[in-house]
CSV table of C-alpha atoms in Angstrom, one decimal:
chain,number,residue,atom,x,y,z
E,7,UNK,CA,-11.1,-53.9,-101.6
E,8,UNK,CA,-10.7,-52.0,-98.4
E,9,UNK,CA,-9.4,-48.5,-98.6
E,10,UNK,CA,-8.8,-45.4,-96.5
E,11,UNK,CA,-9.4,-42.0,-98.0
E,12,UNK,CA,-7.7,-39.0,-96.5
E,13,UNK,CA,-8.4,-35.4,-97.1
E,14,UNK,CA,-7.1,-32.9,-97.8
E,15,UNK,CA,-3.9,-33.9,-99.5
E,16,UNK,CA,-2.3,-30.5,-98.6
E,17,UNK,CA,-3.3,-28.1,-95.9
E,18,UNK,CA,-1.9,-24.7,-95.0
E,19,UNK,CA,-2.8,-23.0,-91.8
E,20,UNK,CA,-1.6,-19.9,-90.0
E,21,UNK,CA,0.5,-20.5,-87.0
E,22,UNK,CA,-1.8,-20.6,-83.9
E,23,UNK,CA,-4.8,-21.7,-85.9
E,24,UNK,CA,-6.3,-25.2,-85.8
E,25,UNK,CA,-5.9,-27.9,-88.4
E,26,UNK,CA,-8.3,-30.7,-89.2
E,27,UNK,CA,-7.5,-33.8,-91.3
E,28,UNK,CA,-10.3,-36.3,-92.1
E,29,UNK,CA,-10.2,-40.0,-93.1
E,30,UNK,CA,-12.9,-42.3,-94.2
E,31,UNK,CA,-12.6,-46.1,-94.1
E,32,UNK,CA,-14.5,-48.8,-96.0
E,33,UNK,CA,-14.1,-51.9,-93.7
E,34,UNK,CA,-16.7,-51.6,-91.0
E,35,UNK,CA,-14.8,-54.3,-89.0
E,36,UNK,CA,-11.8,-51.9,-88.5
E,37,UNK,CA,-11.2,-51.4,-84.9
E,38,UNK,CA,-8.0,-49.5,-84.4
E,39,UNK,CA,-7.1,-46.1,-85.9
E,40,UNK,CA,-3.6,-44.7,-85.5
E,41,UNK,CA,-2.3,-41.4,-86.8
E,42,UNK,CA,1.4,-41.0,-87.8
E,43,UNK,CA,3.5,-37.9,-88.4
E,44,UNK,CA,6.3,-38.0,-90.8
E,45,UNK,CA,9.0,-35.3,-90.9
E,46,UNK,CA,11.3,-34.9,-93.8
E,47,UNK,CA,13.8,-37.6,-94.1
E,48,UNK,CA,12.4,-39.6,-91.2
E,49,UNK,CA,10.1,-42.6,-90.6
E,50,UNK,CA,6.5,-42.1,-89.5
E,51,UNK,CA,6.0,-41.6,-85.8
E,52,UNK,CA,2.8,-42.5,-83.9
E,53,UNK,CA,1.2,-39.4,-82.5
E,54,UNK,CA,-2.2,-40.6,-81.3
E,55,UNK,CA,-4.5,-43.5,-81.8
E,56,UNK,CA,-8.0,-44.5,-81.0
E,57,UNK,CA,-9.9,-47.8,-80.7
E,58,UNK,CA,-13.4,-48.4,-81.9
E,59,UNK,CA,-14.9,-48.5,-78.4
E,60,UNK,CA,-14.0,-44.8,-77.9
E,61,UNK,CA,-15.4,-41.7,-79.6
E,62,UNK,CA,-12.7,-39.2,-78.8
E,63,UNK,CA,-9.2,-39.1,-77.4
E,64,UNK,CA,-7.1,-36.1,-76.6
E,65,UNK,CA,-3.4,-35.6,-75.9
E,66,UNK,CA,-2.4,-32.0,-75.3
E,67,UNK,CA,-2.9,-30.1,-78.5
E,68,UNK,CA,-3.8,-33.2,-80.5
E,69,UNK,CA,-7.2,-34.9,-80.5
E,70,UNK,CA,-8.8,-37.7,-82.6
E,71,UNK,CA,-12.5,-38.3,-83.1
E,72,UNK,CA,-14.2,-41.4,-84.4
E,73,UNK,CA,-17.6,-41.8,-85.9
E,74,UNK,CA,-18.2,-45.5,-86.4
E,75,UNK,CA,-21.6,-45.1,-88.0
E,76,UNK,CA,-20.2,-42.9,-90.7
E,77,UNK,CA,-16.9,-44.7,-90.8
E,78,UNK,CA,-14.8,-41.7,-90.5
E,79,UNK,CA,-12.2,-40.3,-88.1
E,80,UNK,CA,-10.5,-37.0,-87.8
E,81,UNK,CA,-7.3,-35.5,-86.4
E,82,UNK,CA,-7.5,-32.1,-84.8
E,83,UNK,CA,-4.4,-30.0,-84.0
E,84,UNK,CA,-5.0,-26.9,-82.0
E,85,UNK,CA,-2.7,-23.9,-81.6
E,86,UNK,CA,-0.5,-25.0,-84.4
E,87,UNK,CA,3.2,-24.4,-84.2
E,88,UNK,CA,6.0,-24.5,-86.9
E,89,UNK,CA,7.1,-27.9,-85.7
E,90,UNK,CA,3.7,-29.3,-86.7
E,91,UNK,CA,4.7,-29.0,-90.3
E,92,UNK,CA,5.0,-32.5,-91.6
E,93,UNK,CA,3.0,-35.2,-93.5
E,94,UNK,CA,0.3,-36.9,-91.5
E,95,UNK,CA,-1.0,-40.4,-92.2
E,96,UNK,CA,-4.2,-42.0,-90.9
E,97,UNK,CA,-4.6,-45.7,-90.9
E,98,UNK,CA,-7.4,-48.2,-90.2
E,99,UNK,CA,-6.7,-51.7,-88.8
E,100,UNK,CA,-8.6,-54.9,-88.5
E,101,UNK,CA,-7.0,-58.0,-87.1
E,102,UNK,CA,-3.7,-58.2,-88.9
E,103,UNK,CA,-4.5,-55.8,-91.7
E,104,UNK,CA,-3.6,-52.2,-91.7
E,105,UNK,CA,-4.4,-49.7,-94.5
E,106,UNK,CA,-2.9,-46.2,-94.7
E,107,UNK,CA,-4.4,-43.1,-96.1
E,108,UNK,CA,-2.3,-41.3,-98.8
E,109,UNK,CA,-1.2,-38.6,-96.4
E,110,UNK,CA,-1.8,-34.9,-95.8
E,111,UNK,CA,1.1,-32.4,-96.1
E,112,UNK,CA,0.5,-29.8,-93.4
E,113,UNK,CA,2.2,-26.4,-93.8
E,114,UNK,CA,2.2,-24.0,-90.8
E,115,UNK,CA,2.5,-20.4,-92.1
E,116,UNK,CA,4.3,-17.8,-90.0
J,1,UNK,CA,14.9,-48.1,-75.2
J,2,UNK,CA,16.3,-48.1,-78.7
J,3,UNK,CA,13.8,-47.7,-81.6
J,4,UNK,CA,13.6,-49.7,-84.8
J,5,UNK,CA,16.9,-49.6,-86.6
J,6,UNK,CA,17.3,-50.0,-90.3
J,7,UNK,CA,20.5,-50.4,-92.3
J,8,UNK,CA,21.7,-49.1,-94.7
J,9,UNK,CA,20.0,-45.7,-94.6
J,10,UNK,CA,20.9,-44.8,-98.2
J,11,UNK,CA,22.0,-46.9,-101.1
J,12,UNK,CA,22.2,-46.7,-104.9
J,13,UNK,CA,21.9,-49.8,-107.1
J,14,UNK,CA,21.9,-50.5,-110.8
J,15,UNK,CA,19.0,-52.1,-112.6
J,16,UNK,CA,19.2,-55.8,-112.5
J,17,UNK,CA,21.1,-56.0,-109.3
J,18,UNK,CA,19.7,-57.2,-106.0
J,19,UNK,CA,19.6,-55.6,-102.6
J,20,UNK,CA,19.2,-56.7,-99.0
J,21,UNK,CA,17.9,-54.4,-96.3
J,22,UNK,CA,18.1,-55.1,-92.6
J,23,UNK,CA,15.8,-54.2,-89.7
J,24,UNK,CA,16.3,-54.6,-86.0
J,25,UNK,CA,13.0,-54.3,-84.1
J,26,UNK,CA,12.5,-52.6,-80.7
J,27,UNK,CA,13.7,-54.9,-78.0
J,28,UNK,CA,11.0,-57.4,-77.0
J,29,UNK,CA,9.0,-56.9,-80.2
J,30,UNK,CA,8.4,-60.1,-82.1
J,31,UNK,CA,6.5,-58.8,-85.2
J,32,UNK,CA,8.2,-57.0,-88.0
J,33,UNK,CA,6.5,-55.6,-91.1
J,34,UNK,CA,7.9,-53.9,-94.2
J,35,UNK,CA,6.4,-51.1,-96.3
J,36,UNK,CA,7.3,-49.4,-99.5
J,37,UNK,CA,6.8,-45.6,-99.6
J,38,UNK,CA,6.7,-43.7,-102.8
J,39,UNK,CA,5.3,-40.2,-103.6
J,40,UNK,CA,2.7,-41.6,-105.9
J,41,UNK,CA,1.5,-44.7,-104.0
J,42,UNK,CA,1.9,-43.7,-100.4
J,43,UNK,CA,2.6,-46.4,-97.8
J,44,UNK,CA,2.2,-49.9,-99.3
J,45,UNK,CA,2.4,-53.0,-97.2
J,46,UNK,CA,5.0,-55.6,-98.3
J,47,UNK,CA,4.9,-58.4,-95.7
J,48,UNK,CA,4.8,-59.2,-92.1
J,49,UNK,CA,6.8,-61.7,-90.0
J,50,UNK,CA,6.1,-63.1,-86.6
J,51,UNK,CA,8.2,-65.8,-85.0
J,52,UNK,CA,10.2,-66.3,-88.2
J,53,UNK,CA,7.0,-67.0,-90.2
J,54,UNK,CA,5.5,-64.8,-92.8
J,55,UNK,CA,2.0,-64.0,-91.7
J,56,UNK,CA,0.8,-61.6,-94.4
J,57,UNK,CA,2.0,-60.5,-97.8
J,58,UNK,CA,1.0,-57.5,-99.8
J,59,UNK,CA,0.5,-57.3,-103.6
J,60,UNK,CA,4.1,-57.2,-104.7
J,61,UNK,CA,5.9,-59.5,-107.2
J,62,UNK,CA,8.0,-62.4,-106.1
J,63,UNK,CA,11.1,-60.4,-106.6
J,64,UNK,CA,10.4,-59.0,-103.1
J,65,UNK,CA,11.1,-61.4,-100.3
J,66,UNK,CA,11.9,-61.3,-96.7
J,67,UNK,CA,12.8,-63.4,-93.7
J,68,UNK,CA,12.9,-63.1,-89.9
J,69,UNK,CA,15.6,-64.6,-87.6
J,70,UNK,CA,15.2,-66.2,-84.2
J,71,UNK,CA,16.2,-62.9,-82.6
J,72,UNK,CA,13.3,-61.1,-84.4
J,73,UNK,CA,15.7,-59.2,-86.7
J,74,UNK,CA,14.4,-59.2,-90.3
J,75,UNK,CA,15.8,-58.7,-93.8
J,76,UNK,CA,14.1,-58.0,-97.0
J,77,UNK,CA,15.5,-58.7,-100.4
J,78,UNK,CA,14.7,-57.3,-103.8
J,79,UNK,CA,16.1,-59.1,-106.8
J,80,UNK,CA,16.4,-58.0,-110.4
J,81,UNK,CA,15.9,-54.4,-109.4
J,82,UNK,CA,13.8,-52.1,-111.6
J,83,UNK,CA,13.8,-48.3,-111.8
J,84,UNK,CA,10.3,-48.3,-110.2
J,85,UNK,CA,11.7,-50.0,-107.1
J,86,UNK,CA,13.3,-46.7,-106.1
J,87,UNK,CA,11.6,-45.8,-102.8
J,88,UNK,CA,11.8,-45.5,-99.1
J,89,UNK,CA,11.6,-48.9,-97.5
J,90,UNK,CA,10.2,-48.8,-94.0
J,91,UNK,CA,10.4,-51.4,-91.4
J,92,UNK,CA,8.0,-51.4,-88.4
J,93,UNK,CA,7.8,-53.5,-85.3
J,94,UNK,CA,5.2,-54.4,-82.8
J,95,UNK,CA,5.0,-56.5,-79.6
J,96,UNK,CA,2.9,-59.2,-81.2
J,97,UNK,CA,1.2,-59.5,-84.6
J,98,UNK,CA,-2.2,-58.3,-85.5
J,99,UNK,CA,-5.3,-57.3,-83.4
J,100,UNK,CA,-4.7,-53.6,-83.5
J,101,UNK,CA,-1.2,-53.7,-82.0
J,102,UNK,CA,0.6,-50.4,-82.4
J,103,UNK,CA,3.4,-50.5,-84.9
J,104,UNK,CA,6.5,-48.4,-84.6
J,105,UNK,CA,8.5,-47.4,-87.7
J,106,UNK,CA,12.2,-47.1,-88.3
J,107,UNK,CA,13.8,-44.2,-90.2
J,108,UNK,CA,13.8,-46.2,-93.4
J,109,UNK,CA,16.2,-47.2,-96.1
J,110,UNK,CA,16.3,-44.9,-99.2
J,111,UNK,CA,16.9,-47.0,-102.3
J,112,UNK,CA,17.7,-45.4,-105.6
J,113,UNK,CA,17.8,-47.6,-108.7
J,114,UNK,CA,19.7,-46.2,-111.7
């Protein structure tokens, strides 16, 4: 069946450095790719999304890139800050089906 | 604008009991979906409702059920609770169902089965 693989499962970066999280999807018909951030004790919050007709999208320190041919998309966080520490989930959506990656726990080191 | 509201936030139940969780979507949103989140399995889709009709269902046993009311509020019920049902249950809402609509999550209901 369809699945979304997310890597790495854990990522530690020095404060101020960049973090990159990668996801690969199997369903070539997927057309919408949201990213969610989940802080401890809270529900996932949408931080950025991209649709299949766009290759890259940026919102301040966060950017997402999509390679439809390779069926992978990535989240880039620049100038990381302590408040970026959280679990990040990618997802791939087609019609009414959404599949989530397993999540990446991001630690920002002081 | 208020976000997705879930109640209760925390609850403890005994094996064999049943539980009902409630979700109020963002005002104007008509689609509500439910997810189970556990450390080992990540976010797993339970079911989605739109206009009081279940549109999709994930791979969960019949003990898991839900419904949606005319005001778009939704409830999910788990009967004959098992220890493995301990999880964070997340509700999400979107304007309409499907077609890449952005879903917004609530804070979740933490269920512990003892």
